[in-house]
Every structure is written in structure tokens, then in C-alpha cells.
Amino acid sequence: MVEKVNIRWVEETDSTQDEVRRHIPEYDNLSVTAAEFQTAGRGQRGNSWLARKGENLTFSMLLKFGGNDFSPLKAADQFLITKAATIGVAGYLESKGINCSIKWPNDMYFRDKKICGMLIENVLEGDYLSSSVVGIGLNVNQREFPPQLMNPTSMSVVTGQTYDTHEEMIILAGFLASAFQTSLGSESSTAEIDKEYERRLYRKDEFHEFTVCQNGSILEGKITGVTPGGLIQIVNRKGELLQFAFKEISYII
Ligand code: BTN
């Protein structure tokens, strides 16, 4: 079990992802670097991550493989990191009374609004991961958002409360460390992780429309699950099972 996660707070950095990557050799497994403000926060699909200074959690947790805690992880199994990270954040949000779902692959949603995003960057050595930098942006106290963000929300908008970000960082880091320990540690149970991930999948087992990115066509289908490699499985109206990788399909919300 992880006793206590080492958390470093910095006032300002470009991106906590880059800050951690610059220090991989000397930083411990499961240590966290959190920033009051990022000048060049990065999101998925090359977007920037915008978060007001001091109001939210913007941090990166380092995972190191092949050491005492985590055995080497095959590159083919890297989706396990996504599942563990989302389960960790979900457990934390649920402990705060916020029922969330996981919008595949790794956005956290409250109803139809995004409360948390993740950027997971892996360092590969041949067929194995040597480390992974799990970047998390959780909207905590921010109540107003720039208009270019599609559908943002925050813990404070959902509950009406104001949070101490440093205290919440400690609690959330504990949830994440224990989810990573359960998923990647020596006694991991993949079946349990799959179940926990799939039971929280946003829009699972309901018919909805998606855009197929390759040609812009609309697909009506229902999500039935996610493959071990992280492909989303959607059954269309004809009952055919289709599979898509990230960036091949987008939700219409
Ligand atoms: C997304 O949903 O687009 C992913 C957002 C990830 C943002 C976090 S904030 C902390 C870490 N540092 C970054 O530059 N990005 C991630």
C-alpha cells in the first residue's frame, strides 16, 4: 500500500507534464507535481488546457515501471493506466458526493458536462513502458469559463461548495495511488478494473449519434464496451459491432 504520496506544489510552470518529464530520474513512483498556474497547459488533440490561477487542480503524477512497486508494463497493456486513472478520479469525486461518468477514453463527466480531463503520456523502451506521466486537470472552484470551452463544469458549480485545493490534492492523490496500486501492482485484478471502468462509461447501452471523423458521417449506435487495447465498441442500428480508436470518432453532445 502507498503510505503517503509525495506532492510538490509549484507556483507557476509551463505544463506540469513537462515539469515532471524533466525530472523523471529523480522523482519517485507515484509522486505528484501540482501547479497553481500553467502558462502552457496542454490538453488532448493538441488543444491547450485553460484553468484560472489557484482555482483548480492541474497536476501530473509520475508512474515508474520495472522498479519495486510496478512490474514492467507491456505497451500493448497501456490502456490499464487510463482505466486506473479514471477509476481513481471517479472514486474521489464520488466521495465528494459528485456522481460522475467516464466519457471514453478518459474525460470525467457530470451529466453532460466535463469536470475533468486527462493527458497520459507514456515513455516507451522497446515493447515496454518505462514510465508514464498522468496529467489531470480537475475543475474545482472555477465557476466561469471561457466561451471556447464546449461544456465545462466544476465541483463548485455542482455542489455549491468552495474547496481548499491543497487539501483536495492530498485526498485525490490517495485515490489515484490506490487505483494504480490495484491496477498495476503485483496483485492486480484486471477483471475488477474492467468492471469498474465499464460500469461508469458515459452513454453506455443507450443509442446516441456519433461523428465518424474520417468522413464526417453520422453513426447512430450504442456503446457496449471497450476492448482491452482501449478501442470503443459501438453496435449500430443494424446490430453490427464496430470498433474505433481515439480520434476516429467523436460524441455528439
Ligand atoms: C484534455 O481533456 O484535453 C486533457 C487535459 C489535461 C490537462 C492537464 S492539467 C495538468 C497536466 N498538465 C498539462 O499541461 N496538461 C495536463
GROMACS .gro file of C-alpha atoms and ligand atoms in nm:
model
  269
    1MET     CA    1   0.000   0.000   0.000
    2VAL     CA    2   0.108   0.357  -0.065
    3GLU     CA    3   0.162   0.526   0.270
    4LYS     CA    4   0.170   0.885   0.156
    5VAL     CA    5   0.209   1.041  -0.186
    6ASN     CA    6   0.484   1.299  -0.224
    7ILE     CA    7   0.321   1.620  -0.358
    8ARG     CA    8   0.528   1.914  -0.487
    9TRP     CA    9   0.343   2.241  -0.542
   10VAL     CA   10   0.487   2.496  -0.782
   11GLU     CA   11   0.355   2.850  -0.819
   12GLU     CA   12   0.388   2.854  -1.198
   13THR     CA   13   0.524   2.628  -1.469
   14ASP     CA   14   0.475   2.579  -1.843
   15SER     CA   15   0.297   2.245  -1.803
   16THR     CA   16   0.319   2.000  -1.514
   17GLN     CA   17   0.356   1.729  -1.781
   18ASP     CA   18   0.680   1.887  -1.899
   19GLU     CA   19   0.791   1.972  -1.546
   20VAL     CA   20   0.763   1.604  -1.445
   21ARG     CA   21   0.924   1.478  -1.766
   22ARG     CA   22   1.230   1.696  -1.694
   23HIS     CA   23   1.273   1.518  -1.360
   24ILE     CA   24   1.181   1.155  -1.421
   25PRO     CA   25   1.512   1.007  -1.296
   26GLU     CA   26   1.498   1.178  -0.958
   27TYR     CA   27   1.123   1.175  -0.889
   28ASP     CA   28   0.959   0.880  -0.706
   29ASN     CA   29   0.697   0.649  -0.842
   30LEU     CA   30   0.350   0.797  -0.773
   31SER     CA   31   0.485   1.142  -0.686
   32VAL     CA   32   0.281   1.444  -0.790
   33THR     CA   33   0.372   1.787  -0.922
   34ALA     CA   34   0.084   2.034  -0.894
   35ALA     CA   35   0.081   2.391  -1.025
   36GLU     CA   36  -0.115   2.695  -0.911
   37PHE     CA   37  -0.089   2.807  -1.272
   38GLN     CA   38   0.031   2.663  -1.602
   39THR     CA   39   0.142   2.904  -1.873
   40ALA     CA   40   0.121   2.637  -2.145
   41GLY     CA   41  -0.118   2.371  -2.011
   42ARG     CA   42  -0.176   2.102  -2.270
   43GLY     CA   43  -0.494   1.910  -2.347
   44GLN     CA   44  -0.581   1.628  -2.581
   45ARG     CA   45  -0.581   1.664  -2.960
   46GLY     CA   46  -0.321   1.943  -2.942
   47ASN     CA   47  -0.557   2.177  -2.754
   48SER     CA   48  -0.448   2.395  -2.466
   49TRP     CA   49  -0.581   2.341  -2.115
   50LEU     CA   50  -0.712   2.663  -1.967
   51ALA     CA   51  -0.757   2.690  -1.592
   52ARG     CA   52  -0.773   3.001  -1.376
   53LYS     CA   53  -0.484   3.055  -1.135
   54GLY     CA   54  -0.527   2.890  -0.795
   55GLU     CA   55  -0.887   2.781  -0.852
   56ASN     CA   56  -0.841   2.428  -0.982
   57LEU     CA   57  -0.623   2.121  -0.969
   58THR     CA   58  -0.369   2.095  -1.250
   59PHE     CA   59  -0.113   1.828  -1.177
   60SER     CA   60   0.081   1.531  -1.309
   61MET     CA   61   0.151   1.202  -1.134
   62LEU     CA   62   0.456   1.001  -1.234
   63LEU     CA   63   0.437   0.623  -1.271
   64LYS     CA   64   0.760   0.427  -1.294
   65PHE     CA   65   0.767   0.069  -1.413
   66GLY     CA   66   1.013  -0.208  -1.351
   67GLY     CA   67   1.101  -0.087  -1.000
   68ASN     CA   68   0.989  -0.207  -0.658
   69ASP     CA   69   0.623  -0.111  -0.695
   70PHE     CA   70   0.518  -0.174  -1.053
   71SER     CA   71   0.647  -0.452  -1.273
   72PRO     CA   72   0.726  -0.374  -1.638
   73LEU     CA   73   0.412  -0.286  -1.833
   74LYS     CA   74   0.380  -0.400  -2.194
   75ALA     CA   75   0.300  -0.117  -2.435
   76ALA     CA   76   0.003  -0.327  -2.550
   77ASP     CA   77  -0.141  -0.302  -2.196
   78GLN     CA   78  -0.109   0.075  -2.160
   79PHE     CA   79  -0.487   0.131  -2.155
   80LEU     CA   80  -0.474  -0.006  -1.799
   81ILE     CA   81  -0.326   0.329  -1.694
   82THR     CA   82  -0.625   0.514  -1.839
   83LYS     CA   83  -0.867   0.283  -1.660
   84ALA     CA   84  -0.689   0.319  -1.327
   85ALA     CA   85  -0.663   0.699  -1.355
   86THR     CA   86  -1.031   0.741  -1.438
   87ILE     CA   87  -1.137   0.500  -1.162
   88GLY     CA   88  -0.919   0.693  -0.915
   89VAL     CA   89  -1.075   1.029  -1.007
   90ALA     CA   90  -1.424   0.877  -1.010
   91GLY     CA   91  -1.373   0.732  -0.661
   92TYR     CA   92  -1.257   1.074  -0.538
   93LEU     CA   93  -1.549   1.263  -0.696
   94GLU     CA   94  -1.798   1.009  -0.564
   95SER     CA   95  -1.652   1.052  -0.214
   96LYS     CA   96  -1.743   1.422  -0.253
   97GLY     CA   97  -2.099   1.334  -0.350
   98ILE     CA   98  -2.043   1.400  -0.722
   99ASN     CA   99  -2.168   1.115  -0.936
  100CYS     CA  100  -1.962   1.113  -1.249
  101SER     CA  101  -1.921   0.905  -1.560
  102ILE     CA  102  -1.623   0.831  -1.781
  103LYS     CA  103  -1.651   0.966  -2.131
  104TRP     CA  104  -1.427   0.730  -2.323
  105PRO     CA  105  -1.139   0.728  -2.316
  106ASN     CA  106  -1.057   0.950  -2.018
  107ASP     CA  107  -1.280   1.254  -1.970
  108MET     CA  108  -1.477   1.275  -1.649
  109TYR     CA  109  -1.831   1.398  -1.689
  110PHE     CA  110  -2.104   1.517  -1.456
  111ARG     CA  111  -2.422   1.464  -1.655
  112ASP     CA  112  -2.338   1.612  -1.999
  113LYS     CA  113  -2.061   1.841  -1.877
  114LYS     CA  114  -1.690   1.794  -1.846
  115ILE     CA  115  -1.547   1.830  -1.497
  116CYS     CA  116  -1.203   1.677  -1.552
  117GLY     CA  117  -0.968   1.599  -1.840
  118MET     CA  118  -0.659   1.383  -1.861
  119LEU     CA  119  -0.349   1.369  -2.074
  120ILE     CA  120  -0.150   1.048  -2.034
  121GLU     CA  121   0.197   1.049  -2.189
  122ASN     CA  122   0.399   0.730  -2.185
  123VAL     CA  123   0.772   0.680  -2.220
  124LEU     CA  124   0.847   0.362  -2.415
  125GLU     CA  125   1.150   0.139  -2.412
  126GLY     CA  126   1.103  -0.117  -2.685
  127ASP     CA  127   0.780  -0.307  -2.620
  128TYR     CA  128   0.752  -0.184  -2.261
  129LEU     CA  129   0.672   0.137  -2.077
  130SER     CA  130   0.947   0.270  -1.854
  131SER     CA  131   0.729   0.549  -1.717
  132SER     CA  132   0.405   0.732  -1.763
  133VAL     CA  133   0.312   1.090  -1.682
  134VAL     CA  134  -0.056   1.112  -1.593
  135GLY     CA  135  -0.173   1.472  -1.626
  136ILE     CA  136  -0.502   1.570  -1.471
  137GLY     CA  137  -0.696   1.893  -1.491
  138LEU     CA  138  -0.988   1.894  -1.247
  139ASN     CA  139  -1.217   2.197  -1.233
  140VAL     CA  140  -1.259   2.265  -0.863
  141ASN     CA  141  -1.361   2.620  -0.766
  142GLN     CA  142  -1.384   2.788  -1.107
  143ARG     CA  143  -1.738   2.900  -1.185
  144GLU     CA  144  -1.691   3.095  -1.507
  145PHE     CA  145  -1.528   2.950  -1.814
  146PRO     CA  146  -1.403   3.089  -2.143
  147PRO     CA  147  -1.665   3.062  -2.420
  148GLN     CA  148  -1.447   2.839  -2.639
  149LEU     CA  149  -1.481   2.551  -2.388
  150MET     CA  150  -1.764   2.329  -2.504
  151ASN     CA  151  -1.943   2.216  -2.190
  152PRO     CA  152  -1.739   2.277  -1.876
  153THR     CA  153  -1.845   2.239  -1.516
  154SER     CA  154  -1.666   2.221  -1.182
  155MET     CA  155  -1.701   2.067  -0.839
  156SER     CA  156  -1.809   2.404  -0.706
  157VAL     CA  157  -2.077   2.451  -0.975
  158VAL     CA  158  -2.212   2.102  -0.899
  159THR     CA  159  -2.214   2.118  -0.517
  160GLY     CA  160  -2.220   2.492  -0.441
  161GLN     CA  161  -1.919   2.446  -0.211
  162THR     CA  162  -1.572   2.601  -0.216
  163TYR     CA  163  -1.275   2.370  -0.170
  164ASP     CA  164  -0.921   2.403  -0.037
  165THR     CA  165  -0.727   2.286  -0.342
  166HIS     CA  166  -0.422   2.175  -0.139
  167GLU     CA  167  -0.633   1.959   0.091
  168GLU     CA  168  -0.824   1.812  -0.202
  169MET     CA  169  -0.495   1.737  -0.381
  170ILE     CA  170  -0.388   1.514  -0.092
  171ILE     CA  171  -0.717   1.324  -0.093
  172LEU     CA  172  -0.728   1.284  -0.471
  173ALA     CA  173  -0.364   1.169  -0.485
  174GLY     CA  174  -0.455   0.897  -0.233
  175PHE     CA  175  -0.742   0.773  -0.450
  176LEU     CA  176  -0.521   0.773  -0.759
  177ALA     CA  177  -0.231   0.598  -0.589
  178SER     CA  178  -0.456   0.325  -0.462
  179ALA     CA  179  -0.624   0.280  -0.804
  180PHE     CA  180  -0.280   0.250  -0.967
  181GLN     CA  181  -0.168   0.008  -0.698
  182THR     CA  182  -0.477  -0.208  -0.755
  183SER     CA  183  -0.442  -0.199  -1.133
  184LEU     CA  184  -0.067  -0.216  -1.183
  185GLY     CA  185   0.069  -0.361  -0.858
  186SER     CA  186   0.166  -0.725  -0.812
  187GLU     CA  187  -0.181  -0.840  -0.707
  188SER     CA  188  -0.376  -0.656  -0.973
  189SER     CA  189  -0.715  -0.779  -1.090
  190THR     CA  190  -0.788  -0.682  -1.449
  191ALA     CA  191  -1.144  -0.816  -1.434
  192GLU     CA  192  -1.228  -0.587  -1.143
  193ILE     CA  193  -1.077  -0.284  -1.319
  194ASP     CA  194  -1.266  -0.356  -1.641
  195LYS     CA  195  -1.589  -0.383  -1.445
  196GLU     CA  196  -1.529  -0.056  -1.258
  197TYR     CA  197  -1.441   0.128  -1.581
  198GLU     CA  198  -1.729  -0.007  -1.786
  199ARG     CA  199  -1.995   0.045  -1.523
  200ARG     CA  200  -1.915   0.418  -1.529
  201LEU     CA  201  -1.895   0.455  -1.906
  202TYR     CA  202  -2.082   0.764  -2.028
  203ARG     CA  203  -2.378   0.678  -2.254
  204LYS     CA  204  -2.318   0.302  -2.234
  205ASP     CA  205  -2.603   0.086  -2.366
  206GLU     CA  206  -2.802   0.384  -2.499
  207PHE     CA  207  -2.846   0.480  -2.864
  208HIS     CA  208  -2.677   0.811  -2.949
  209GLU     CA  209  -2.524   0.982  -3.250
  210PHE     CA  210  -2.151   1.000  -3.314
  211THR     CA  211  -1.946   1.164  -3.589
  212VAL     CA  212  -1.710   0.933  -3.776
  213CYS     CA  213  -1.405   1.158  -3.808
  214GLN     CA  214  -1.267   1.006  -4.130
  215ASN     CA  215  -1.561   1.119  -4.348
  216GLY     CA  216  -1.783   1.328  -4.119
  217SER     CA  217  -2.071   1.080  -4.145
  218ILE     CA  218  -2.315   1.035  -3.857
  219LEU     CA  219  -2.330   0.698  -3.688
  220GLU     CA  220  -2.621   0.606  -3.467
  221GLY     CA  221  -2.524   0.337  -3.224
  222LYS     CA  222  -2.482   0.233  -2.866
  223ILE     CA  223  -2.160   0.184  -2.676
  224THR     CA  224  -2.134  -0.172  -2.550
  225GLY     CA  225  -1.783  -0.173  -2.408
  226VAL     CA  226  -1.414  -0.106  -2.459
  227THR     CA  227  -1.156  -0.361  -2.579
  228PRO     CA  228  -0.851  -0.436  -2.360
  229GLY     CA  229  -0.649  -0.225  -2.603
  230GLY     CA  230  -0.881   0.072  -2.550
  231LEU     CA  231  -1.094   0.067  -2.866
  232ILE     CA  232  -1.454   0.170  -2.814
  233GLN     CA  233  -1.715  -0.082  -2.925
  234ILE     CA  234  -2.037   0.051  -3.076
  235VAL     CA  235  -2.327  -0.153  -3.210
  236ASN     CA  236  -2.514   0.024  -3.490
  237ARG     CA  237  -2.888   0.007  -3.567
  238LYS     CA  238  -2.826  -0.297  -3.789
  239GLY     CA  239  -2.672  -0.482  -3.496
  240GLU     CA  240  -2.318  -0.468  -3.638
  241LEU     CA  241  -2.032  -0.434  -3.392
  242LEU     CA  242  -1.791  -0.153  -3.484
  243GLN     CA  243  -1.466  -0.057  -3.312
  244PHE     CA  244  -1.294   0.280  -3.310
  245ALA     CA  245  -0.969   0.422  -3.180
  246PHE     CA  246  -0.940   0.765  -3.015
  247LYS     CA  247  -0.972   1.044  -3.275
  248GLU     CA  248  -1.162   0.814  -3.514
  249ILE     CA  249  -1.497   0.901  -3.362
  250SER     CA  250  -1.645   1.186  -3.165
  251TYR     CA  251  -1.954   1.213  -2.950
  252ILE     CA  252  -2.237   1.448  -3.043
  253ILE     CA  253  -2.339   1.609  -2.717
  254BTN     C1  254  -0.800   1.724  -2.201
  254BTN     O1  255  -0.909   1.691  -2.161
  254BTN     O2  256  -0.786   1.784  -2.308
  254BTN     C2  257  -0.679   1.686  -2.121
  254BTN     C3  258  -0.646   1.790  -2.020
  254BTN     C4  259  -0.526   1.760  -1.935
  254BTN     C5  260  -0.487   1.880  -1.854
  254BTN     C6  261  -0.384   1.851  -1.751
  254BTN     S1  262  -0.361   1.986  -1.641
  254BTN     C7  263  -0.221   1.910  -1.574
  254BTN     C8  264  -0.144   1.845  -1.687
  254BTN     N1  265  -0.055   1.941  -1.747
  254BTN     C9  266  -0.089   1.971  -1.872
  254BTN     O3  267  -0.031   2.052  -1.946
  254BTN     N2  268  -0.199   1.902  -1.907
  254BTN    C10  269  -0.244   1.816  -1.800
   0.00000   0.00000   0.00000
